[in-house]
Coordinates of C-alpha atoms in Angstrom, one line a residue:
M1315 CA -2.6 2.7 -13.2
E1316 CA -5.2 0.2 -12.1
T1317 CA -5.8 0.4 -8.3
L1318 CA -7.9 -1.6 -5.9
D1319 CA -11.3 0.0 -4.7
P1320 CA -10.8 0.4 -0.9
T1321 CA -14.5 -0.2 -0.4
Q1322 CA -14.0 -3.8 -2.0
I1323 CA -11.2 -5.0 0.1
Q1324 CA -11.6 -7.5 2.8
S1325 CA -9.7 -8.7 6.0
G1326 CA -7.1 -11.1 5.2
D1327 CA -6.4 -9.7 1.7
E1328 CA -2.9 -8.9 0.7
V1329 CA -2.2 -5.8 -1.3
Y1330 CA 0.8 -4.1 -2.5
V1331 CA 1.5 -0.2 -1.8
I1332 CA 4.2 2.4 -2.9
Y1333 CA 5.4 3.2 0.7
R1334 CA 7.3 6.3 1.3
N1335 CA 10.0 6.0 3.9
P1336 CA 8.7 8.3 6.7
H1337 CA 12.3 9.5 7.7
V1338 CA 13.5 10.0 4.1
P1339 CA 10.6 11.2 2.0
S1340 CA 12.6 11.0 -1.3
V1341 CA 12.7 7.2 -0.9
A1342 CA 9.7 5.0 -2.0
N1343 CA 9.4 1.3 -2.2
I1344 CA 6.8 -1.3 -3.1
K1345 CA 5.8 -3.2 -0.2
A1346 CA 3.2 -6.1 0.5
A1347 CA 0.7 -5.3 3.1
E1348 CA -2.2 -7.2 4.8
I1349 CA -5.5 -5.8 5.3
V1350 CA -6.7 -6.3 8.7
P1351 CA -9.3 -5.2 11.3
H1352 CA -8.4 -1.6 12.6
P1353 CA -7.3 -1.9 16.2
K1354 CA -9.3 1.0 17.4
D1355 CA -12.2 0.9 15.1
A1356 CA -14.2 -2.3 14.9
N1357 CA -16.2 -0.9 11.8
A1358 CA -12.9 -0.2 9.8
L1359 CA -10.1 -1.7 8.3
A1360 CA -6.3 -1.0 8.4
L1361 CA -3.2 -1.8 6.4
F1362 CA -0.6 -3.7 8.4
I1363 CA 2.7 -2.8 6.9
N1364 CA 6.4 -2.9 8.7
E1365 CA 4.6 -4.0 12.0
T1366 CA 2.5 -0.8 12.0
F1367 CA -1.3 -0.2 11.4
H1368 CA -2.3 2.5 8.9
T1369 CA -5.8 3.9 8.4
I1370 CA -6.8 3.1 4.9
E1371 CA -7.7 6.5 3.1
D1372 CA -9.9 7.1 0.1
D1373 CA -6.9 8.2 -2.0
D1374 CA -4.5 5.3 -1.0
A1375 CA -3.4 3.3 -4.0
L1376 CA -3.7 -0.3 -3.3
F1377 CA -2.6 -2.7 -5.9
A1378 CA -3.7 -6.4 -6.3
N1379 CA -0.2 -7.6 -7.2
E1380 CA 3.4 -6.6 -7.3
E1381 CA 3.3 -6.1 -11.2
A1382 CA 0.7 -3.7 -10.9
A1383 CA 2.4 -1.7 -8.2
K1384 CA 5.7 -1.8 -10.2
Q1385 CA 4.1 -0.4 -13.3
A1386 CA 2.5 2.3 -11.2
Y1387 CA 5.9 3.0 -9.6
E1388 CA 7.5 3.3 -13.1
D1389 CA 4.7 5.5 -14.4
V1390 CA 5.3 8.0 -11.5
Y1391 CA 8.8 7.8 -11.0
G1392 CA 10.1 6.8 -14.4
T1393 CA 12.6 4.2 -13.0
E1394 CA 12.7 0.5 -12.3
E1395 CA 14.4 1.0 -8.7
Y1396 CA 12.0 -0.3 -6.2

């Protein structure tokens, strides 16, 4: 599973993530997200997904394209349902 290095991403990059539904933890989907300046920390970046800012953590799995995210999803969940 090849992920992007969070220290190598830049504002304006589009990435793909496996996003868990916060209301239904057993549901995960592949979503496109944009890398943007963090709204509360001028020295940090954030993921903008579902109209919400998310802090980027060192252990977040960010993918360069949808195919890489799909492969990781299949590796982890063993299914092709995204």
